[in-house]
mmCIF file of C-alpha atoms in Angstrom:
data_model
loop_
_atom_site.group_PDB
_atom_site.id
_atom_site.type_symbol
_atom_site.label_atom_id
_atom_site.label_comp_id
_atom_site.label_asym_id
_atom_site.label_seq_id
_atom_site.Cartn_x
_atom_site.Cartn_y
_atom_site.Cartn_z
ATOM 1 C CA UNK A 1 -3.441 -2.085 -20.164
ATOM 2 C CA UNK A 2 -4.385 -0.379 -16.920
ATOM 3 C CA UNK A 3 -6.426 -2.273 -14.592
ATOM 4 C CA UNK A 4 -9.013 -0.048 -12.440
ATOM 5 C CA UNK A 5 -8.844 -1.115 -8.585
ATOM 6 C CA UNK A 6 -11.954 -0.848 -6.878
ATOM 7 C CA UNK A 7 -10.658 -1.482 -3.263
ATOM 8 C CA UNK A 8 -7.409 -0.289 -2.230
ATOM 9 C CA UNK A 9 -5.923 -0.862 1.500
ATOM 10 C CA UNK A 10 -2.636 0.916 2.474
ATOM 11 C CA UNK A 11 -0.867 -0.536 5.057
ATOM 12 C CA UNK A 12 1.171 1.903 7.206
ATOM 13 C CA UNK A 13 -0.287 5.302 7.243
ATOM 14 C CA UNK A 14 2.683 7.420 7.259
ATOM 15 C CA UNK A 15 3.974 10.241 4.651
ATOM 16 C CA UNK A 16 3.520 8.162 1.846
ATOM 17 C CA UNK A 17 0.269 6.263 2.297
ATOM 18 C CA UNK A 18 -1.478 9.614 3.387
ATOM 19 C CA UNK A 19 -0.300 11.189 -0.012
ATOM 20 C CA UNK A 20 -1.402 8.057 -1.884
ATOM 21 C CA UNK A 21 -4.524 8.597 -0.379
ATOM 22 C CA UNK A 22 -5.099 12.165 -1.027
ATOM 23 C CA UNK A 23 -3.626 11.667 -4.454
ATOM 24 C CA UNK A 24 -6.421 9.355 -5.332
ATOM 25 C CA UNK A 25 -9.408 11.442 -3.880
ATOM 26 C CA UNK A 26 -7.673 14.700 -5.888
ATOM 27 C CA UNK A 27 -7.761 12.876 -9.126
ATOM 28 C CA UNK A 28 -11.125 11.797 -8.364
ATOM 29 C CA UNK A 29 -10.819 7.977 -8.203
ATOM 30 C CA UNK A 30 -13.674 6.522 -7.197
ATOM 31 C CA UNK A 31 -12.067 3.603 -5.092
ATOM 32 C CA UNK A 32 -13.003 2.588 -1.542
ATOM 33 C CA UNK A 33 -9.585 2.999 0.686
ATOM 34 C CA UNK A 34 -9.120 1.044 3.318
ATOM 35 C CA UNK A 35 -6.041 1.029 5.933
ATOM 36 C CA UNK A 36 -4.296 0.127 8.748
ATOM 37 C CA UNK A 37 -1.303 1.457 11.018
ATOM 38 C CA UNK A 38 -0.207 -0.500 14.204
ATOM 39 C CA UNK A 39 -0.403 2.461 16.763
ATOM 40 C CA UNK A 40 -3.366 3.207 18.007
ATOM 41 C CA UNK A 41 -2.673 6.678 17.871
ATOM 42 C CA UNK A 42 -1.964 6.635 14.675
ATOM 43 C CA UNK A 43 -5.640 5.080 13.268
ATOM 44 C CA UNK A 44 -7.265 7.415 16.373
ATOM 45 C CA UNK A 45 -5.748 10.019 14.014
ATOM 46 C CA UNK A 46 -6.597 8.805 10.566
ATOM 47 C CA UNK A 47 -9.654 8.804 11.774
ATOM 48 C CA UNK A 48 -9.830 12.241 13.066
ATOM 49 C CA UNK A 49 -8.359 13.347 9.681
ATOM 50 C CA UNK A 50 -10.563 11.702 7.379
ATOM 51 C CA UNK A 51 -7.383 9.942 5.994
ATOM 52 C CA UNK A 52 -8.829 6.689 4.094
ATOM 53 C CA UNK A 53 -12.495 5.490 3.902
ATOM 54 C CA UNK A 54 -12.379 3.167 6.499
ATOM 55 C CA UNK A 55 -9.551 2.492 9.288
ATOM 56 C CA UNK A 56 -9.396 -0.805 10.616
ATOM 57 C CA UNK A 57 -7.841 -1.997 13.746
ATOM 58 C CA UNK A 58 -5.891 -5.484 12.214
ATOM 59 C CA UNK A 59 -4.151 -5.608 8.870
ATOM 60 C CA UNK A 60 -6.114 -8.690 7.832
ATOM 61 C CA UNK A 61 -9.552 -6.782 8.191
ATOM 62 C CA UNK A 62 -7.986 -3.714 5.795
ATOM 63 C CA UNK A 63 -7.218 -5.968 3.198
ATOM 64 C CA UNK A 64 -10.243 -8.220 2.961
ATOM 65 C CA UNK A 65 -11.549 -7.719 -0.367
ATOM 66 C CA UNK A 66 -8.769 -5.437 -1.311
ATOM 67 C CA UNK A 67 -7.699 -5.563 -5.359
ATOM 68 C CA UNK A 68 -4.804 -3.588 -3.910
ATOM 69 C CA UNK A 69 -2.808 -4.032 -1.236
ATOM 70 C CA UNK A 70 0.318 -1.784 -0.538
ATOM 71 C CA UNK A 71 2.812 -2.429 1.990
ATOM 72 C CA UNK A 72 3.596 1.452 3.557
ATOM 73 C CA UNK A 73 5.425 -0.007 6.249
ATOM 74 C CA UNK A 74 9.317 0.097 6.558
ATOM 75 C CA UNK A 75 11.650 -2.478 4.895
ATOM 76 C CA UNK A 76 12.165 -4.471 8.192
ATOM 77 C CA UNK A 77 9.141 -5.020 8.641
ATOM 78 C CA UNK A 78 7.400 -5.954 5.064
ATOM 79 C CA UNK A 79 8.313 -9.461 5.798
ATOM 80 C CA UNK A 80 6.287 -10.097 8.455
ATOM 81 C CA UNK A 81 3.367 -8.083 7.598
ATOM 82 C CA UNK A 82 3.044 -9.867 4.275
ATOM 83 C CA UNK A 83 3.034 -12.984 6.347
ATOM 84 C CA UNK A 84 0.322 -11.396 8.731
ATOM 85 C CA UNK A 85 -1.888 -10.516 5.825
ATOM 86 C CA UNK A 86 -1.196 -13.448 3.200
ATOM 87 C CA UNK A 87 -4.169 -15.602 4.597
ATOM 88 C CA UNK A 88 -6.626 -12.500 4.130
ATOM 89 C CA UNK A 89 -6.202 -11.811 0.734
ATOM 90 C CA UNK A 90 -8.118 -12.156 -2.418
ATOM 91 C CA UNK A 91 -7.285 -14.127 -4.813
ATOM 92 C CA UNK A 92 -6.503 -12.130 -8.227
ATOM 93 C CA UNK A 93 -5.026 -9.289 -5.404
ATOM 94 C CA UNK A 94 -2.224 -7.135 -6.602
ATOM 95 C CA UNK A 95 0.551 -6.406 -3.618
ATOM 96 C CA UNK A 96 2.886 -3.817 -3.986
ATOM 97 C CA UNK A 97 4.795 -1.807 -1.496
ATOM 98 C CA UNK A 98 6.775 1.495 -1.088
ATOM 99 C CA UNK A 99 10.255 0.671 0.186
ATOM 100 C CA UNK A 100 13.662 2.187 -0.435
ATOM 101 C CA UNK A 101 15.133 -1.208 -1.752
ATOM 102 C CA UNK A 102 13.999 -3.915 -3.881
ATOM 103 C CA UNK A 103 15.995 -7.179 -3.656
ATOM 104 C CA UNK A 104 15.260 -7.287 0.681
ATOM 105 C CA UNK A 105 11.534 -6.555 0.166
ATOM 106 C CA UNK A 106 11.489 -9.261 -3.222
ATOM 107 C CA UNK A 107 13.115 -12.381 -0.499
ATOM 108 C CA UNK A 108 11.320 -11.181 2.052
ATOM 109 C CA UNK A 109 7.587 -10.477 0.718
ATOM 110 C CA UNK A 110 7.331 -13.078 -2.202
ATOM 111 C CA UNK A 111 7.483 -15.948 -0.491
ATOM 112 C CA UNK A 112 4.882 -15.426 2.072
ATOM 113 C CA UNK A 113 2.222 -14.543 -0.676
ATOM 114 C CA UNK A 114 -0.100 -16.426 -1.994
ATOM 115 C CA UNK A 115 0.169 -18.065 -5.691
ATOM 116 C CA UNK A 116 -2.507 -16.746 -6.391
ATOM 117 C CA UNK A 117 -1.684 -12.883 -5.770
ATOM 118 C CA UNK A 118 0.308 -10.633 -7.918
ATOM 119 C CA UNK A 119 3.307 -8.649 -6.242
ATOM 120 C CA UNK A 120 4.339 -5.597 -8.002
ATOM 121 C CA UNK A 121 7.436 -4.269 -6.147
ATOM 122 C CA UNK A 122 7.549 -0.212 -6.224
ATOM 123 C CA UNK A 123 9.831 2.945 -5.020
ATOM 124 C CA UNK A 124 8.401 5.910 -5.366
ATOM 125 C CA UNK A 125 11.097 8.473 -6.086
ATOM 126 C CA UNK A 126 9.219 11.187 -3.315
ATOM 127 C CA UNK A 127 9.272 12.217 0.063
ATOM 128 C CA UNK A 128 10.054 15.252 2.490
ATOM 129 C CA UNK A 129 11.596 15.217 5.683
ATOM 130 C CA UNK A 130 8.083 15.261 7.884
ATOM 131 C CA UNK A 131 6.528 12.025 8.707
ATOM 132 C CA UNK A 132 2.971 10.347 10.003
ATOM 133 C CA UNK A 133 -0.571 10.382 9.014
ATOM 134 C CA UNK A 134 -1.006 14.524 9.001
ATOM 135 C CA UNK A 135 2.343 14.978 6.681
ATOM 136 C CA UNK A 136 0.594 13.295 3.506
ATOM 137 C CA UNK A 137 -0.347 15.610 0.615
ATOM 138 C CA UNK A 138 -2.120 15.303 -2.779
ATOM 139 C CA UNK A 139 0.660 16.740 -5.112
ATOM 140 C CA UNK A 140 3.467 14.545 -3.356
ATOM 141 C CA UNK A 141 3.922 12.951 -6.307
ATOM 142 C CA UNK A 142 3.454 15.140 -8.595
ATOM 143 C CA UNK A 143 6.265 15.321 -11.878
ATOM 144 C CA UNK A 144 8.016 12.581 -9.930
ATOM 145 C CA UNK A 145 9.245 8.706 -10.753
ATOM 146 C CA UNK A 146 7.891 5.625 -9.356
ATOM 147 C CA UNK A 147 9.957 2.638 -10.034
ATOM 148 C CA UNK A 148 8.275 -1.090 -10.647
ATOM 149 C CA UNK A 149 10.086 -3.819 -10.228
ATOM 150 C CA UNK A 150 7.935 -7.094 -10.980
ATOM 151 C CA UNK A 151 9.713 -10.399 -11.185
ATOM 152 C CA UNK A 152 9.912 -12.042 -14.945
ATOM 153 C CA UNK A 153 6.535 -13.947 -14.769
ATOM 154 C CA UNK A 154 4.126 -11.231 -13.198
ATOM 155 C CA UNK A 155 0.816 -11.216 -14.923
ATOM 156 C CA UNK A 156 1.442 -7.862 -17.280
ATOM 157 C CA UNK A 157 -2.158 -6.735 -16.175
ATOM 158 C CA UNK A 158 -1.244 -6.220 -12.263
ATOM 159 C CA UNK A 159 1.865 -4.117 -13.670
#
């Protein structure tokens, strides 16, 4: 069963959130995006771009009311940002996130969520040597793989 997200915040707004983002509005998805990057510079420009609905200047404002939250930040770093947003989000929430390698992100993301939020690890199997906000593109991921990696015990209807 495929579950129908109505508010979607991307956190990080680099290469692979921007094409997330442009991949949803192609295919004509009617969810509100939210999202977040910790540069100024970079929301200034996300802004200027029309990348995402709304920008918000904290990660725990983007994901208020989020169904789904992904984590486009780098592996280092998903850690502490879960931790940052954990108190912000709603209950029933799916997180998922777009890093390289599982088993860091799994010890380092699960336990600062929530029981009552779903994490859905992912890798999507795409990218191209450019980077930032302005390097996104609809057809990113087109014909290409995106891995899930849920623990044994994640609700089957946030997979």
């Amino acid at each position: 069963m495929s579950q129908t997200y109505q508010r979607i915040a991307l956190i990080g707004l680099g290469l692979i959130a921007s094409s997330i983002f442009w991949s949803l509005k192609r295919a004509g998805h009617t969810s509100h995006v939210t999202g977040y990057a910790r540069s100024f510079a970079t929301r200034d420009t996300a802004r200027r771009t029309g990348l995402c609905d709304e920008i918000f200047d904290t990660a725990q404002e983007a994901v208020r009311d989020a169904d789904l939250v992904i984590l486009c930040v780098p592996v280092g770093v998903m850690g502490t940002v879960a931790a940052i947003i954990a108190p912000a989000l709603k209950p029933g929430a799916t997180v998922s996130d777009v890093g390289s390698v599982k088993r860091a992100v799994i010890d380092a993301v699960a336990p600062c969520l929530p029981d009552n939020v779903h994490f859905v690890p992912a890798h999507p199997l795409a990218g191209t040597e450019h980077s930032g906000p302005e390097s996104g593109f609809a057809g990113l991921f087109d014909n290409r793989w995106c891995l899930l990696v849920p623990e044994v015990g994640t609700d089957a209807g946030a997979v």
